PDB file of C-alpha atoms in Angstrom:
ATOM      1  CA  ASP A1147       0.601  -0.484  -0.213  1.00  0.00           C
ATOM      2  CA  VAL A1148       1.249   3.832  -0.027  1.00  0.00           C
ATOM      3  CA  VAL A1149       1.778   5.592   2.397  1.00  0.00           C
ATOM      4  CA  MET A1150       1.031   9.094   2.829  1.00  0.00           C
ATOM      5  CA  THR A1151       3.104  11.667   5.397  1.00  0.00           C
ATOM      6  CA  GLN A1152       2.236  14.687   5.043  1.00  0.00           C
ATOM      7  CA  SER A1153       3.972  17.469   7.528  1.00  0.00           C
ATOM      8  CA  PRO A1154       3.782  19.708   9.904  1.00  0.00           C
ATOM      9  CA  LEU A1155       0.162  18.463  11.537  1.00  0.00           C
ATOM     10  CA  SER A1156      -0.200  22.108  12.949  1.00  0.00           C
ATOM     11  CA  LEU A1157       0.298  24.732  11.157  1.00  0.00           C
ATOM     12  CA  PRO A1158      -0.903  27.827  13.061  1.00  0.00           C
ATOM     13  CA  VAL A1159      -0.794  31.207  10.396  1.00  0.00           C
ATOM     14  CA  SER A1160      -0.787  34.560  11.294  1.00  0.00           C
ATOM     15  CA  LEU A1161      -3.711  36.472   8.988  1.00  0.00           C
ATOM     16  CA  GLY A1162      -2.227  36.749   5.218  1.00  0.00           C
ATOM     17  CA  GLN A1163       0.952  34.846   5.839  1.00  0.00           C
ATOM     18  CA  PRO A1164       2.442  32.083   4.484  1.00  0.00           C
ATOM     19  CA  ALA A1165       1.047  28.311   4.076  1.00  0.00           C
ATOM     20  CA  SER A1166       2.870  25.903   3.394  1.00  0.00           C
ATOM     21  CA  ILE A1167       2.263  21.799   4.309  1.00  0.00           C
ATOM     22  CA  SER A1168       3.849  19.013   2.470  1.00  0.00           C
ATOM     23  CA  CYS A1169       3.095  15.523   1.473  1.00  0.00           C
ATOM     24  CA  ARG A1170       5.533  12.375   1.109  1.00  0.00           C
ATOM     25  CA  SER A1171       4.113   9.331  -0.806  1.00  0.00           C
ATOM     26  CA  SER A1172       6.016   5.347  -0.337  1.00  0.00           C
ATOM     27  CA  HIS A1173       5.902   5.079  -3.886  1.00  0.00           C
ATOM     28  CA  SER A1174       6.092   6.893  -7.156  1.00  0.00           C
ATOM     29  CA  LEU A1175       2.390   8.286  -7.770  1.00  0.00           C
ATOM     30  CA  VAL A1176       3.498   8.854 -11.290  1.00  0.00           C
ATOM     31  CA  HIS A1177       0.672   6.830 -14.088  1.00  0.00           C
ATOM     32  CA  THR A1178       1.414   4.580 -16.564  1.00  0.00           C
ATOM     33  CA  ASP A1179      -0.482   6.103 -18.217  1.00  0.00           C
ATOM     34  CA  GLY A1180       1.925   9.633 -17.877  1.00  0.00           C
ATOM     35  CA  ASN A1181      -0.191  11.098 -14.908  1.00  0.00           C
ATOM     36  CA  THR A1182       0.584  12.115 -11.106  1.00  0.00           C
ATOM     37  CA  TYR A1183      -2.652  11.289  -9.663  1.00  0.00           C
ATOM     38  CA  LEU A1184      -1.607  13.279  -5.473  1.00  0.00           C
ATOM     39  CA  THR A1185      -4.490  15.620  -4.723  1.00  0.00           C
ATOM     40  CA  TRP A1186      -4.840  18.464  -2.254  1.00  0.00           C
ATOM     41  CA  LEU A1187      -8.386  18.393   0.087  1.00  0.00           C
ATOM     42  CA  HIS A1188      -9.692  21.122   3.492  1.00  0.00           C
ATOM     43  CA  GLN A1189     -11.970  20.223   5.351  1.00  0.00           C
ATOM     44  CA  ARG A1190     -13.965  22.828   7.409  1.00  0.00           C
ATOM     45  CA  PRO A1191     -14.695  21.919  10.547  1.00  0.00           C
ATOM     46  CA  GLY A1192     -17.899  20.401  10.688  1.00  0.00           C
ATOM     47  CA  GLN A1193     -17.904  20.052   6.331  1.00  0.00           C
ATOM     48  CA  SER A1194     -17.563  17.578   3.816  1.00  0.00           C
ATOM     49  CA  PRO A1195     -13.291  17.291   2.318  1.00  0.00           C
ATOM     50  CA  ARG A1196     -13.875  19.869  -0.760  1.00  0.00           C
ATOM     51  CA  ARG A1197     -11.289  19.230  -3.327  1.00  0.00           C
ATOM     52  CA  LEU A1198      -8.967  22.498  -3.516  1.00  0.00           C
ATOM     53  CA  ILE A1199      -6.099  20.539  -6.613  1.00  0.00           C
ATOM     54  CA  HIS A1200      -5.633  17.738  -8.735  1.00  0.00           C
ATOM     55  CA  GLN A1201      -2.997  16.283 -10.778  1.00  0.00           C
ATOM     56  CA  VAL A1202      -0.090  17.473  -8.282  1.00  0.00           C
ATOM     57  CA  SER A1203      -1.290  20.967  -9.432  1.00  0.00           C
ATOM     58  CA  SER A1204      -4.098  22.394 -11.292  1.00  0.00           C
ATOM     59  CA  ARG A1205      -6.513  23.692  -9.099  1.00  0.00           C
ATOM     60  CA  ASP A1206     -10.532  22.814  -8.704  1.00  0.00           C
ATOM     61  CA  SER A1207     -13.554  25.334 -10.732  1.00  0.00           C
ATOM     62  CA  GLY A1208     -13.760  28.213  -7.493  1.00  0.00           C
ATOM     63  CA  VAL A1209     -10.345  27.752  -5.171  1.00  0.00           C
ATOM     64  CA  PRO A1210      -8.596  30.298  -5.112  1.00  0.00           C
ATOM     65  CA  ASP A1211      -5.588  31.210  -6.877  1.00  0.00           C
ATOM     66  CA  ARG A1212      -2.977  31.423  -3.460  1.00  0.00           C
ATOM     67  CA  PHE A1213      -3.222  28.066  -3.535  1.00  0.00           C
ATOM     68  CA  SER A1214      -0.816  26.423  -4.688  1.00  0.00           C
ATOM     69  CA  GLY A1215       0.771  22.900  -5.747  1.00  0.00           C
ATOM     70  CA  SER A1216       3.758  21.280  -6.204  1.00  0.00           C
ATOM     71  CA  GLY A1217       5.845  18.397  -6.986  1.00  0.00           C
ATOM     72  CA  SER A1218       6.875  15.076  -8.340  1.00  0.00           C
ATOM     73  CA  GLY A1219       7.499  11.777  -7.313  1.00  0.00           C
ATOM     74  CA  THR A1220       7.211  11.059  -4.084  1.00  0.00           C
ATOM     75  CA  ASP A1221       7.913  14.454  -2.625  1.00  0.00           C
ATOM     76  CA  PHE A1222       4.698  16.989  -3.302  1.00  0.00           C
ATOM     77  CA  THR A1223       3.724  20.808  -1.809  1.00  0.00           C
ATOM     78  CA  LEU A1224       0.355  22.283  -1.298  1.00  0.00           C
ATOM     79  CA  LYS A1225       1.178  26.620  -0.024  1.00  0.00           C
ATOM     80  CA  ILE A1226      -1.510  29.285   1.226  1.00  0.00           C
ATOM     81  CA  SER A1227       0.249  32.928  -0.263  1.00  0.00           C
ATOM     82  CA  SER A1228      -1.782  34.750   2.598  1.00  0.00           C
ATOM     83  CA  VAL A1229      -3.614  32.527   4.745  1.00  0.00           C
ATOM     84  CA  GLU A1230      -7.488  34.369   4.856  1.00  0.00           C
ATOM     85  CA  ALA A1231      -9.864  33.150   7.809  1.00  0.00           C
ATOM     86  CA  GLU A1232     -11.760  30.828   5.542  1.00  0.00           C
ATOM     87  CA  ASP A1233      -8.626  28.475   5.087  1.00  0.00           C
ATOM     88  CA  VAL A1234      -9.502  27.160   8.430  1.00  0.00           C
ATOM     89  CA  GLY A1235      -9.025  23.555   9.268  1.00  0.00           C
ATOM     90  CA  VAL A1236      -7.593  20.485   7.581  1.00  0.00           C
ATOM     91  CA  TYR A1237      -5.630  19.612   5.018  1.00  0.00           C
ATOM     92  CA  TYR A1238      -5.511  15.725   3.117  1.00  0.00           C
ATOM     93  CA  CYS A1239      -3.227  14.601   0.755  1.00  0.00           C
ATOM     94  CA  MET A1240      -4.344  11.999  -1.024  1.00  0.00           C
ATOM     95  CA  GLN A1241      -2.626   9.666  -3.785  1.00  0.00           C
ATOM     96  CA  GLY A1242      -5.515   8.568  -6.414  1.00  0.00           C
ATOM     97  CA  ILE A1243      -3.549   6.576  -8.858  1.00  0.00           C
ATOM     98  CA  PRO A1244      -6.439   3.760  -9.708  1.00  0.00           C
ATOM     99  CA  ARG A1245      -6.142   1.220  -8.232  1.00  0.00           C
ATOM    100  CA  PRO A1246      -6.992   0.190  -4.569  1.00  0.00           C
ATOM    101  CA  PRO A1247      -6.438   0.999  -2.379  1.00  0.00           C
ATOM    102  CA  TRP A1248      -6.373   4.248  -2.183  1.00  0.00           C
ATOM    103  CA  THR A1249      -4.924   6.786   1.024  1.00  0.00           C
ATOM    104  CA  PHE A1250      -4.632   9.726   1.926  1.00  0.00           C
ATOM    105  CA  GLY A1251      -2.385  12.016   4.524  1.00  0.00           C
ATOM    106  CA  GLN A1252      -2.786  12.335   8.535  1.00  0.00           C
ATOM    107  CA  GLY A1253      -5.139  15.920   7.823  1.00  0.00           C
ATOM    108  CA  THR A1254      -2.385  19.031   8.389  1.00  0.00           C
ATOM    109  CA  ARG A1255      -4.752  20.990  10.945  1.00  0.00           C
ATOM    110  CA  VAL A1256      -4.023  24.823   9.825  1.00  0.00           C
ATOM    111  CA  GLU A1257      -5.573  27.803  12.831  1.00  0.00           C
ATOM    112  CA  ILE A1258      -5.482  31.156  13.154  1.00  0.00           C
ATOM    113  CA  LYS A1259      -2.113  32.268  15.400  1.00  0.00           C
TER     114      LYS A1259
ATOM    115  CA  GLU B 146     -25.150  21.484  -9.229  1.00  0.00           C
ATOM    116  CA  VAL B 147     -23.898  17.871  -8.408  1.00  0.00           C
ATOM    117  CA  HIS B 148     -26.093  16.632  -4.705  1.00  0.00           C
ATOM    118  CA  LEU B 149     -24.477  12.790  -3.249  1.00  0.00           C
ATOM    119  CA  VAL B 150     -26.985  12.258  -0.353  1.00  0.00           C
ATOM    120  CA  GLU B 151     -25.942   9.402   3.055  1.00  0.00           C
ATOM    121  CA  SER B 152     -28.516   8.073   4.622  1.00  0.00           C
ATOM    122  CA  GLY B 153     -28.923   4.699   6.820  1.00  0.00           C
ATOM    123  CA  GLY B 154     -26.578   5.653  10.027  1.00  0.00           C
ATOM    124  CA  GLY B 155     -28.028   5.123  13.278  1.00  0.00           C
ATOM    125  CA  LEU B 156     -27.551   3.335  16.223  1.00  0.00           C
ATOM    126  CA  VAL B 157     -26.797   0.412  15.885  1.00  0.00           C
ATOM    127  CA  GLN B 158     -25.020  -2.459  18.607  1.00  0.00           C
ATOM    128  CA  PRO B 159     -21.791  -4.826  17.836  1.00  0.00           C
ATOM    129  CA  GLY B 160     -22.623  -7.267  16.075  1.00  0.00           C
ATOM    130  CA  GLY B 161     -25.814  -5.584  14.093  1.00  0.00           C
ATOM    131  CA  SER B 162     -26.740  -4.516  10.542  1.00  0.00           C
ATOM    132  CA  LEU B 163     -27.102  -1.135   8.356  1.00  0.00           C
ATOM    133  CA  ARG B 164     -27.236  -0.181   5.355  1.00  0.00           C
ATOM    134  CA  LEU B 165     -26.171   2.992   3.646  1.00  0.00           C
ATOM    135  CA  SER B 166     -27.241   4.319   0.541  1.00  0.00           C
ATOM    136  CA  CYS B 167     -26.106   7.186  -1.915  1.00  0.00           C
ATOM    137  CA  ALA B 168     -28.325   9.326  -4.036  1.00  0.00           C
ATOM    138  CA  ALA B 169     -26.717  11.510  -6.626  1.00  0.00           C
ATOM    139  CA  SER B 170     -28.871  13.811  -9.138  1.00  0.00           C
ATOM    140  CA  ARG B 171     -27.282  16.301 -11.375  1.00  0.00           C
ATOM    141  CA  PHE B 172     -24.337  13.996 -11.880  1.00  0.00           C
ATOM    142  CA  SER B 173     -23.951  11.718 -14.237  1.00  0.00           C
ATOM    143  CA  PHE B 174     -23.758   8.678 -11.925  1.00  0.00           C
ATOM    144  CA  SER B 175     -23.417   5.592 -14.521  1.00  0.00           C
ATOM    145  CA  SER B 176     -20.221   7.427 -15.476  1.00  0.00           C
ATOM    146  CA  TYR B 177     -17.785   7.089 -12.435  1.00  0.00           C
ATOM    147  CA  TRP B 178     -16.499   4.786  -9.975  1.00  0.00           C
ATOM    148  CA  MET B 179     -17.896   5.370  -7.284  1.00  0.00           C
ATOM    149  CA  HIS B 180     -16.188   4.996  -3.316  1.00  0.00           C
ATOM    150  CA  TRP B 181     -17.391   4.975   0.149  1.00  0.00           C
ATOM    151  CA  VAL B 182     -14.640   7.201   3.070  1.00  0.00           C
ATOM    152  CA  ARG B 183     -14.553   7.136   6.749  1.00  0.00           C
ATOM    153  CA  GLN B 184     -13.923   8.938   8.823  1.00  0.00           C
ATOM    154  CA  ALA B 185     -13.876   7.910  13.001  1.00  0.00           C
ATOM    155  CA  PRO B 186     -14.515  10.847  15.787  1.00  0.00           C
ATOM    156  CA  GLY B 187     -12.244  13.367  15.369  1.00  0.00           C
ATOM    157  CA  LYS B 188     -10.275  11.245  13.418  1.00  0.00           C
ATOM    158  CA  GLY B 189      -8.782  11.578   9.547  1.00  0.00           C
ATOM    159  CA  LEU B 190      -9.871  10.288   6.215  1.00  0.00           C
ATOM    160  CA  VAL B 191      -9.829   6.764   5.257  1.00  0.00           C
ATOM    161  CA  TRP B 192     -10.819   5.024   1.858  1.00  0.00           C
ATOM    162  CA  VAL B 193     -13.814   1.937   3.122  1.00  0.00           C
ATOM    163  CA  SER B 194     -14.716   0.636  -0.890  1.00  0.00           C
ATOM    164  CA  HIS B 195     -14.721   1.070  -4.548  1.00  0.00           C
ATOM    165  CA  ILE B 196     -17.243   0.215  -7.561  1.00  0.00           C
ATOM    166  CA  ASN B 197     -16.396   0.585 -11.172  1.00  0.00           C
ATOM    167  CA  VAL B 198     -18.721   2.256 -13.553  1.00  0.00           C
ATOM    168  CA  ASP B 199     -21.338  -1.017 -14.139  1.00  0.00           C
ATOM    169  CA  GLY B 200     -20.967  -2.393 -10.968  1.00  0.00           C
ATOM    170  CA  THR B 201     -18.594  -5.686 -11.858  1.00  0.00           C
ATOM    171  CA  THR B 202     -15.399  -4.956  -9.750  1.00  0.00           C
ATOM    172  CA  THR B 203     -15.553  -3.971  -6.636  1.00  0.00           C
ATOM    173  CA  SER B 204     -12.881  -3.136  -3.727  1.00  0.00           C
ATOM    174  CA  TYR B 205     -12.244  -3.123   0.399  1.00  0.00           C
ATOM    175  CA  ALA B 206      -9.956  -2.065   3.059  1.00  0.00           C
ATOM    176  CA  ASP B 207      -9.133  -4.593   4.329  1.00  0.00           C
ATOM    177  CA  SER B 208     -10.453  -3.864   7.635  1.00  0.00           C
ATOM    178  CA  VAL B 209     -13.620  -4.446   6.079  1.00  0.00           C
ATOM    179  CA  LYS B 210     -13.173  -6.571   3.548  1.00  0.00           C
ATOM    180  CA  GLY B 211     -15.757  -9.968   4.197  1.00  0.00           C
ATOM    181  CA  ARG B 212     -18.546  -7.826   6.268  1.00  0.00           C
ATOM    182  CA  PHE B 213     -19.244  -5.342   3.919  1.00  0.00           C
ATOM    183  CA  THR B 214     -20.713  -4.987   0.762  1.00  0.00           C
ATOM    184  CA  ILE B 215     -20.543  -1.855  -1.902  1.00  0.00           C
ATOM    185  CA  SER B 216     -23.227  -2.069  -4.882  1.00  0.00           C
ATOM    186  CA  ARG B 217     -24.588   0.260  -6.882  1.00  0.00           C
ATOM    187  CA  ASP B 218     -27.925   0.384  -8.902  1.00  0.00           C
ATOM    188  CA  ASN B 219     -26.747   3.357 -12.180  1.00  0.00           C
ATOM    189  CA  ALA B 220     -30.802   3.395 -13.364  1.00  0.00           C
ATOM    190  CA  ARG B 221     -31.765   5.424  -9.577  1.00  0.00           C
ATOM    191  CA  ASN B 222     -28.341   6.692  -9.671  1.00  0.00           C
ATOM    192  CA  THR B 223     -28.186   5.353  -6.358  1.00  0.00           C
ATOM    193  CA  LEU B 224     -24.805   3.988  -4.798  1.00  0.00           C
ATOM    194  CA  PHE B 225     -24.382   1.524  -1.339  1.00  0.00           C
ATOM    195  CA  LEU B 226     -22.872  -0.232   1.793  1.00  0.00           C
ATOM    196  CA  GLN B 227     -24.657  -3.191   2.958  1.00  0.00           C
ATOM    197  CA  MET B 228     -22.498  -3.131   6.367  1.00  0.00           C
ATOM    198  CA  ASP B 229     -22.846  -7.083   9.047  1.00  0.00           C
ATOM    199  CA  SER B 230     -20.929  -8.051  11.912  1.00  0.00           C
ATOM    200  CA  LEU B 231     -20.453  -4.655  13.163  1.00  0.00           C
ATOM    201  CA  ARG B 232     -18.121  -3.956  15.067  1.00  0.00           C
ATOM    202  CA  VAL B 233     -17.083  -0.365  17.609  1.00  0.00           C
ATOM    203  CA  ASP B 234     -14.036   0.360  15.844  1.00  0.00           C
ATOM    204  CA  ASP B 235     -16.447   1.419  12.275  1.00  0.00           C
ATOM    205  CA  THR B 236     -18.393   3.887  14.323  1.00  0.00           C
ATOM    206  CA  ALA B 237     -17.266   7.069  11.550  1.00  0.00           C
ATOM    207  CA  VAL B 238     -18.864   9.208   8.801  1.00  0.00           C
ATOM    208  CA  TYR B 239     -19.218   7.532   5.710  1.00  0.00           C
ATOM    209  CA  TYR B 240     -18.910   9.691   2.982  1.00  0.00           C
ATOM    210  CA  CYS B 241     -20.521   8.659  -0.344  1.00  0.00           C
ATOM    211  CA  THR B 242     -17.553  10.311  -3.131  1.00  0.00           C
ATOM    212  CA  ASP B 243     -16.146   9.965  -6.397  1.00  0.00           C
ATOM    213  CA  LEU B 244     -12.202  11.039  -5.225  1.00  0.00           C
ATOM    214  CA  ASN B 245     -13.181  13.689  -7.741  1.00  0.00           C
ATOM    215  CA  ASP B 246     -14.294  16.570  -7.253  1.00  0.00           C
ATOM    216  CA  HIS B 247     -17.996  14.793  -5.717  1.00  0.00           C
ATOM    217  CA  TRP B 248     -18.219  13.965  -1.767  1.00  0.00           C
ATOM    218  CA  GLY B 249     -21.361  14.204  -0.218  1.00  0.00           C
ATOM    219  CA  GLN B 250     -22.557  15.154   2.683  1.00  0.00           C
ATOM    220  CA  GLY B 251     -21.398  12.510   5.410  1.00  0.00           C
ATOM    221  CA  THR B 252     -24.120   9.877   7.296  1.00  0.00           C
ATOM    222  CA  LEU B 253     -23.274   9.496  11.126  1.00  0.00           C
ATOM    223  CA  VAL B 254     -22.812   5.192  11.417  1.00  0.00           C
ATOM    224  CA  THR B 255     -22.266   4.885  15.576  1.00  0.00           C
ATOM    225  CA  VAL B 256     -21.778   1.023  16.912  1.00  0.00           C
ATOM    226  CA  SER B 257     -22.466   0.969  20.173  1.00  0.00           C
ATOM    227  CA  SER B 258     -24.151  -1.545  23.045  1.00  0.00           C
TER     228      SER B 258
END
């Protein structure tokens, strides 16, 4: 199974400051079809997860451009250029290679300092 | 807007059964692999099960294999999860999702005596 490891697990950030979350996979997430199946999700308190970014760096519709994803192979990063109050919650990376089991990182809790 | 609406959760005793449903609307349900993902109270996201577009291929996390059964009815745009021999550690919010940008609001399953 592909193990996903996030760091840090807790991230206090001041409003307007940047934030960065790291995600490492135990195996390469490059599929034989050439795509890299790394997804970032955001879960606000009491809500369902929402996809922010797929295939490493493609932002979903409606996701502010202060969110960006980067990386390759087994090392990936989610960056928020300037944290806003609505960005609090837990961020998960997920490997989405289309075969079981699908796996998630432990989650990184972002809070406002 | 796409809607995935789960139902069927509740309180059940250890060893009991529940059947979860997920009704999809404004969504090309029959075109997507579908999944169940669960989240124990205060914990992270865990993939549970997947089914392919026509229901001929399914997969399960080791923790539920042999106890849970996923199925779908494409004519009714509905996903199911039959959960038997429930254990206390199955207690969680269960989400229906395509693991892309569509997630339901979740249904809470509590296994307790």
